[in-house]
Short mmCIF file of C-alpha atoms and ligand atoms in Angstrom, two decimals:
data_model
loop_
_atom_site.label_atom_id
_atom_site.label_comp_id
_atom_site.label_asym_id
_atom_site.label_seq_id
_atom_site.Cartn_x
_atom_site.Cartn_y
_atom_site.Cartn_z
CA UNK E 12 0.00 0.00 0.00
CA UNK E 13 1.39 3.61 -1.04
CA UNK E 14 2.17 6.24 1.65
CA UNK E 15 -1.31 8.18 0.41
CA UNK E 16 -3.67 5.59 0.53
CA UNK E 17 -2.77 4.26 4.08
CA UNK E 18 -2.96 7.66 4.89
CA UNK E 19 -6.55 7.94 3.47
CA UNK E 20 -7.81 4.84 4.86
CA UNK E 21 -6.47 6.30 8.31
CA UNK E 22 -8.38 9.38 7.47
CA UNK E 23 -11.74 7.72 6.76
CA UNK E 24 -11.30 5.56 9.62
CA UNK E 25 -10.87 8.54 12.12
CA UNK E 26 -14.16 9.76 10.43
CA UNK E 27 -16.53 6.63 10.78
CA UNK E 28 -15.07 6.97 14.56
CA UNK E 29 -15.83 10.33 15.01
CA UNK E 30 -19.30 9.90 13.78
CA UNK E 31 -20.11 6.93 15.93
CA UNK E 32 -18.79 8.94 19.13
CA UNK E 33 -21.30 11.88 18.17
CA UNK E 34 -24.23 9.44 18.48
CA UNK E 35 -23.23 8.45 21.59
CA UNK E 36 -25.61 9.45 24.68
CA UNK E 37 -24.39 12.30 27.05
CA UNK E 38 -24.31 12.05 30.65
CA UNK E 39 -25.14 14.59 32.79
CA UNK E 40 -22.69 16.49 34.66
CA UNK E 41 -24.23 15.26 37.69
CA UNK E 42 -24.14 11.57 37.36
CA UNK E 43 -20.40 12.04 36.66
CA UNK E 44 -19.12 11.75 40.87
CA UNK E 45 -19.90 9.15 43.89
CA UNK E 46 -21.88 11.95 45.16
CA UNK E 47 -24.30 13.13 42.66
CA UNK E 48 -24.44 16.77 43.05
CA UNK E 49 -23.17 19.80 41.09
CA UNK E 50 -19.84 19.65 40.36
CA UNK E 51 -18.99 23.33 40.45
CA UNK E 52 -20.29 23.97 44.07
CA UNK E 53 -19.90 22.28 47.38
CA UNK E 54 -22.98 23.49 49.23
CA UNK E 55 -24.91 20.07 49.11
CA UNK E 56 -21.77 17.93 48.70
CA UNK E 57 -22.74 16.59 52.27
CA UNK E 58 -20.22 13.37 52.98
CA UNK E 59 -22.60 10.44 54.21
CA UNK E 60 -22.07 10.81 58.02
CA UNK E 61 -20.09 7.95 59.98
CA UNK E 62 -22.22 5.48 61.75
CA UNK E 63 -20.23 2.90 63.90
CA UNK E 64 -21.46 -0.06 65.55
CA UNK E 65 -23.92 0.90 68.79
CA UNK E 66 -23.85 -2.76 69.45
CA UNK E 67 -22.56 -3.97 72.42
CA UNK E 68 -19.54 -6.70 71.97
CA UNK E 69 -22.03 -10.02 72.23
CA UNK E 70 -25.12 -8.52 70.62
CA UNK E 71 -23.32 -7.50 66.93
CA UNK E 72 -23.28 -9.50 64.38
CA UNK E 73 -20.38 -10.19 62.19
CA UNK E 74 -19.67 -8.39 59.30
CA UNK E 75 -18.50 -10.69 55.67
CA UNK E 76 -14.99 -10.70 55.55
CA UNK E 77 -13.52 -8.75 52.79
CA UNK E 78 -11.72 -11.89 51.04
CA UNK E 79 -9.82 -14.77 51.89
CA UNK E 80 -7.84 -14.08 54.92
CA UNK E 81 -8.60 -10.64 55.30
CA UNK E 82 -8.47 -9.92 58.70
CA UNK E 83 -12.18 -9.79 60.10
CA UNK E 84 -13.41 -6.29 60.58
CA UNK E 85 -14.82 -4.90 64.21
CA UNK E 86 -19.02 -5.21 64.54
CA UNK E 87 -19.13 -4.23 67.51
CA UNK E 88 -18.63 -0.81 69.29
CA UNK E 89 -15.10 -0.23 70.35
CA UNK E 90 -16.41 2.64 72.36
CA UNK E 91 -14.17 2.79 75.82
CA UNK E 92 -11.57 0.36 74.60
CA UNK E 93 -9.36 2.64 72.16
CA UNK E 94 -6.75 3.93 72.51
CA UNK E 95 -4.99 0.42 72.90
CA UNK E 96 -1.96 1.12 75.53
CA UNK E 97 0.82 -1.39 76.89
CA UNK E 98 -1.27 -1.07 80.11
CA UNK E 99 -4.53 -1.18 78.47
CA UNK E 100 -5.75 -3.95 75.35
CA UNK E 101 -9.44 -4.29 76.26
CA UNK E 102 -9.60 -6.64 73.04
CA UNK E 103 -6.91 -9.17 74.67
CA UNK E 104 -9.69 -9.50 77.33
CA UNK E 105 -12.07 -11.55 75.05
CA UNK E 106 -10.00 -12.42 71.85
CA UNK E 107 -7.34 -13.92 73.49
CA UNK E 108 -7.83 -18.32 72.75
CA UNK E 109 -9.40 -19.75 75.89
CA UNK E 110 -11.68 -17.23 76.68
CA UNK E 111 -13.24 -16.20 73.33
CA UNK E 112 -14.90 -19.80 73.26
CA UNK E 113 -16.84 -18.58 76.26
CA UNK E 114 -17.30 -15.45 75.16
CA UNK E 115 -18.50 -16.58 71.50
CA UNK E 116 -15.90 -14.41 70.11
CA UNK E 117 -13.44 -15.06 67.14
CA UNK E 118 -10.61 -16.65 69.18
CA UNK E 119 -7.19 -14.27 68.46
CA UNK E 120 -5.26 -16.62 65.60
CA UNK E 121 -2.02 -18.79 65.73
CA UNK E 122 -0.26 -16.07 62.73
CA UNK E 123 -0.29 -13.72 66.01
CA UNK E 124 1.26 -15.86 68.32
CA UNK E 125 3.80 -16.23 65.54
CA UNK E 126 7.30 -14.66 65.53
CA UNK E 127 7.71 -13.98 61.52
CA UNK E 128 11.25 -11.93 62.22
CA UNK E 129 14.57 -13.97 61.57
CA UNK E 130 17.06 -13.03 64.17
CA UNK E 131 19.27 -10.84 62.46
CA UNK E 132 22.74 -9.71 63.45
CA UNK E 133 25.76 -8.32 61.53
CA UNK E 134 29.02 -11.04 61.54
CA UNK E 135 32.31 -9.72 62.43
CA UNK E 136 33.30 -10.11 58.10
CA UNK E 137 30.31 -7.84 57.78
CA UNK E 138 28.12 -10.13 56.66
CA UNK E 139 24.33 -10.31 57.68
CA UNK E 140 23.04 -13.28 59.43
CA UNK E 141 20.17 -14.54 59.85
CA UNK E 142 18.75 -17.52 62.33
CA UNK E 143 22.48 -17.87 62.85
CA UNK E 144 22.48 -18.70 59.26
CA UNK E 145 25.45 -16.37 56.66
CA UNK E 146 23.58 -15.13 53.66
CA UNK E 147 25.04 -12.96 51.24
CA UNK E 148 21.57 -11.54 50.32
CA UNK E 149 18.67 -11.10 52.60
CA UNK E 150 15.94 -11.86 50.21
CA UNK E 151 17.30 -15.15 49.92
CA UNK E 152 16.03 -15.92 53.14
CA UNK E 153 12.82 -18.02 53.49
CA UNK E 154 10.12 -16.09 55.57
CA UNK E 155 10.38 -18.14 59.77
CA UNK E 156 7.75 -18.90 61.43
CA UNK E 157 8.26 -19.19 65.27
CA UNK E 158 5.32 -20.01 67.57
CA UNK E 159 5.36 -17.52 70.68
CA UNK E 160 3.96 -18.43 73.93
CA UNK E 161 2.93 -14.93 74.35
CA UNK E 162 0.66 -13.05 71.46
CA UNK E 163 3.43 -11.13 69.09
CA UNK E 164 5.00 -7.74 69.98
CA UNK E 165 3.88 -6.65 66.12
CA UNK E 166 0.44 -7.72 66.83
CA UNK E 167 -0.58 -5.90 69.41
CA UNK E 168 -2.01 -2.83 68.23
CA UNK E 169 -5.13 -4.47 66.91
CA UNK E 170 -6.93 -1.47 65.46
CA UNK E 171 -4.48 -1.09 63.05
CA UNK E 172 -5.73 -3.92 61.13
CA UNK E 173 -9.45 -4.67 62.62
CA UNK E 174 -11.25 -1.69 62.54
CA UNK E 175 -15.10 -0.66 63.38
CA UNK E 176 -16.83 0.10 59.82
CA UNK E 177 -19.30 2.59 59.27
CA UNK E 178 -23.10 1.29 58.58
CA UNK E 179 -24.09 3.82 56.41
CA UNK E 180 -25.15 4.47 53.09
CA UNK E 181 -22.03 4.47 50.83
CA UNK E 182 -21.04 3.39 47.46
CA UNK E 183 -21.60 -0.10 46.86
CA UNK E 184 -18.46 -2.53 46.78
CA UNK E 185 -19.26 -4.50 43.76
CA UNK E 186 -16.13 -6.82 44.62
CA UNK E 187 -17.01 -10.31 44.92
CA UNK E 188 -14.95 -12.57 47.19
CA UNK E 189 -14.40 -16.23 45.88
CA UNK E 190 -13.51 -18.03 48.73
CA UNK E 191 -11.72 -21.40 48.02
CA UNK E 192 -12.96 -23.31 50.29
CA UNK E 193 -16.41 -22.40 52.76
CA UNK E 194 -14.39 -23.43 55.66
CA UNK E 195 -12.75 -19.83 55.16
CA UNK E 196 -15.88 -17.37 54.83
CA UNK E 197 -15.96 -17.30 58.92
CA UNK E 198 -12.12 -18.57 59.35
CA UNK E 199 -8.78 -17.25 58.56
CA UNK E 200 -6.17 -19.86 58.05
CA UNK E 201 -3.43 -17.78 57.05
CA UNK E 202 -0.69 -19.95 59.29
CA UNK E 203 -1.48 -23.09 57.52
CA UNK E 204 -0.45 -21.33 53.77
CA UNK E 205 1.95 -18.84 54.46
CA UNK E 206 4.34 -19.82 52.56
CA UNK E 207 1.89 -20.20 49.95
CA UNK E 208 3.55 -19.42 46.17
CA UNK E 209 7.13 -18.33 47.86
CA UNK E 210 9.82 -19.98 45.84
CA UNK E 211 12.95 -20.43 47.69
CA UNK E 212 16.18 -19.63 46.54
CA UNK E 213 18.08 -23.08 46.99
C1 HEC Z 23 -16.46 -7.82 75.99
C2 HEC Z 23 -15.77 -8.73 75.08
C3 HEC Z 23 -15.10 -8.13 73.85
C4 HEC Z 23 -14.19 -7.09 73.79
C5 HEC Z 23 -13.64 -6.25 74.94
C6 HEC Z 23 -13.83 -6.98 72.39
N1 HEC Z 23 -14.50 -7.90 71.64
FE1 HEC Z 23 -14.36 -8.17 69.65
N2 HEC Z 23 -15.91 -9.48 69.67
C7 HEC Z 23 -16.52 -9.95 70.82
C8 HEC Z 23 -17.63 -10.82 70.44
C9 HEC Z 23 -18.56 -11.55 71.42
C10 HEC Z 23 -17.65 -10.86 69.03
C11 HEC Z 23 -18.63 -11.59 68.12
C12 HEC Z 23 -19.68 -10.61 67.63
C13 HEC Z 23 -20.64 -10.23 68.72
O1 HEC Z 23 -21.22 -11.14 69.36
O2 HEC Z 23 -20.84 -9.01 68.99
C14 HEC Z 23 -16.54 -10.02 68.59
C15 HEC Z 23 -16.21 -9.81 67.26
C16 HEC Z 23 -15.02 -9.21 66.86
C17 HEC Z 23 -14.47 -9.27 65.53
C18 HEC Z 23 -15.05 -9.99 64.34
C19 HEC Z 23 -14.56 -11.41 64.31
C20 HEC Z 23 -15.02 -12.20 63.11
O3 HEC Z 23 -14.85 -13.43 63.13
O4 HEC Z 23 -15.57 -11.63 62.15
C21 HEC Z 23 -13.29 -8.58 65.56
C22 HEC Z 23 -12.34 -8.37 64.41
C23 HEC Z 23 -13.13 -8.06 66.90
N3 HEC Z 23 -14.20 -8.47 67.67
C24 HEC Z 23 -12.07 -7.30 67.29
C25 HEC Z 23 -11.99 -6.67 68.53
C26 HEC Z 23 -11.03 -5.66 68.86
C27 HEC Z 23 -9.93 -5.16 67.93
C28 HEC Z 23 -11.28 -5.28 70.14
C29 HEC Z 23 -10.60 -4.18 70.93
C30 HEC Z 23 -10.68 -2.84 70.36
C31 HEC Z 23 -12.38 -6.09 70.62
N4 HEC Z 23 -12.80 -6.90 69.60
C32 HEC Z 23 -12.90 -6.06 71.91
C33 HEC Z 23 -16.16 -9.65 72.12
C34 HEC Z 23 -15.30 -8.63 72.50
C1 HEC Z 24 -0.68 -6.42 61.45
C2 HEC Z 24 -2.10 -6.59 61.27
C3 HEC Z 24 -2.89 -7.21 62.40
C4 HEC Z 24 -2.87 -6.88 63.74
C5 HEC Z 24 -2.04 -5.81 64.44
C6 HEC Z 24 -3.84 -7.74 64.38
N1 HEC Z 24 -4.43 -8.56 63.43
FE1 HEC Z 24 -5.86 -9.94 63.77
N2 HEC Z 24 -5.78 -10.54 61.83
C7 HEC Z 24 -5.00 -9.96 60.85
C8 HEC Z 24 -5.14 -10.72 59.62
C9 HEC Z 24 -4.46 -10.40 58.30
C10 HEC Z 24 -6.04 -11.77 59.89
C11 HEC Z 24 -6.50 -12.89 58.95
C12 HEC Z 24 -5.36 -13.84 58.63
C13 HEC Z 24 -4.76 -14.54 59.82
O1 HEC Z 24 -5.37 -15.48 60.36
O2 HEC Z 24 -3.70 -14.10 60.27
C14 HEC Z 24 -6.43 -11.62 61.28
C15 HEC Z 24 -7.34 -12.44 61.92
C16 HEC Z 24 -7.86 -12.20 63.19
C17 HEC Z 24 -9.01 -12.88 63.76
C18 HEC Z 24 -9.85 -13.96 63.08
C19 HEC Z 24 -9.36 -15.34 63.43
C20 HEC Z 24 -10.10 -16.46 62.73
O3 HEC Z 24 -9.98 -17.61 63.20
O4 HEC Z 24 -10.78 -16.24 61.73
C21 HEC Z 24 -9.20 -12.34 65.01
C22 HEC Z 24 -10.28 -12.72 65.99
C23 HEC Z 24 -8.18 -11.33 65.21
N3 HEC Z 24 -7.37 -11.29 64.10
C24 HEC Z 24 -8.07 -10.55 66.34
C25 HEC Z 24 -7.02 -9.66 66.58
C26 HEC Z 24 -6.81 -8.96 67.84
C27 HEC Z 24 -7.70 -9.06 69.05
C28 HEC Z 24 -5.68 -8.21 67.69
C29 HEC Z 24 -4.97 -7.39 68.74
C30 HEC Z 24 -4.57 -8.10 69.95
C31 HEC Z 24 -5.22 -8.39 66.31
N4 HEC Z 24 -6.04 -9.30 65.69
C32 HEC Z 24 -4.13 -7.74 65.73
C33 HEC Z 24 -4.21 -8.84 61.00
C34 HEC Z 24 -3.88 -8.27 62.22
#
């Protein structure tokens, strides 16, 4: 094909395009946002208030977990229990394995009574070990695992993972969770495949 032509046949098809975009339907200016108001004013672009759990810890009821292992979010109210301090984890006081049967609360996990830091210390040649173990590069170490007797240091803050959601009207999360197995739509299991997909550097 000549230089010309291709450049005509570009040409034409840039036209049929252009005519099939002009049939297209408009959309109103409005139904452009999440919040469906004018876009060039903010007097009625109200955010939808928070609403947080009034139900006491016992009386919520859980809320779908988010997808496979996704740490379960808080139903209940946390109202009197945050900030969590070193002197103060209300959440311990239910969650911790033992009690929550009792209580009918999720029991706290074995991945948080898990120690997933290698010890890690510098040999005298420089060079970093790990679980007493030389490696020249770090990211050739396979992720530990230690069981802890006591629930892990990096697991304490618990409302930086769980957190109360709001109950009102917002956007609709169209994502659908497939969960592999039903066993997991009420139950993490995140010990048993955490080393899921890692390929180890031999
Ligand atoms: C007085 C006991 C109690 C305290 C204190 C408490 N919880 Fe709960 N929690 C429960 C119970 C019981 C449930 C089950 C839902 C219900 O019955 O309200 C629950 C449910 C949950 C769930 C959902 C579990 C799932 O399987 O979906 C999470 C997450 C949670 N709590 C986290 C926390 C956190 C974080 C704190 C501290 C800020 C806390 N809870 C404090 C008793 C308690
Ligand atoms: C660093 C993030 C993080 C912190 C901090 C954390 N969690 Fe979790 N939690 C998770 C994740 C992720 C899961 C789901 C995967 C798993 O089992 O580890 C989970 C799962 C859970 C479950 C559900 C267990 C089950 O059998 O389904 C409970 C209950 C829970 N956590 C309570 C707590 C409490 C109470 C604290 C504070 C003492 C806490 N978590 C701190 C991330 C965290």
């Amino acid at each position: 094909m000549k230089l010309t032509n291709m450049a005509l046949g570009l040409f034409a098809a840039a036209t049929v395009f252009m005519v099939g975009c002009s049939a297209t339907q408009s959309m109103s200016e409005e139904s452009l946002g999440l919040r469906n108001t004018s876009l060039y004013s903010e007097a009625d672009a109200m955010p939808v208030k928070t609403e947080y759990s009034k139900k006491a810890a016992g009386e919520s009821k859980l809320i779908a977990r988010a997808f496979e292992n996704a740490p379960p979010m808080i139903p209940h109210t946390v109202d009197g229990m945050l900030p969590i301090t070193i002197n103060n984890n209300a959440c311990t006081g239910c969650h911790v394995p033992g009690v929550a049967e009792s209580m009918n609360a999720t029991a706290i996990p074995k991945s948080h009574f898990t120690n997933f830091r290698p010890d890690t210390s510098l040999a005298k040649n420089g060079m970093i070990t790990k679980e007493g173990k030389m490696v020249a590069n770090t990211s050739d170490f396979k992720v530990i695992g230690k069981p802890t007797s006591k629930l892990s240091g990096t697991r304490f803050n618990c409302s930086q993972c769980h957190a109360p959601q709001s109950m009102s009207e917002a956007p609709k999360n169209e994502f659908e969770v497939d969960f592999r197995a039903d066993s997991h739509v009420k139950k993490s299991n995140l010990i048993d495949n955490i080393n899921e997909g890692v390929d180890t550097l031999k």
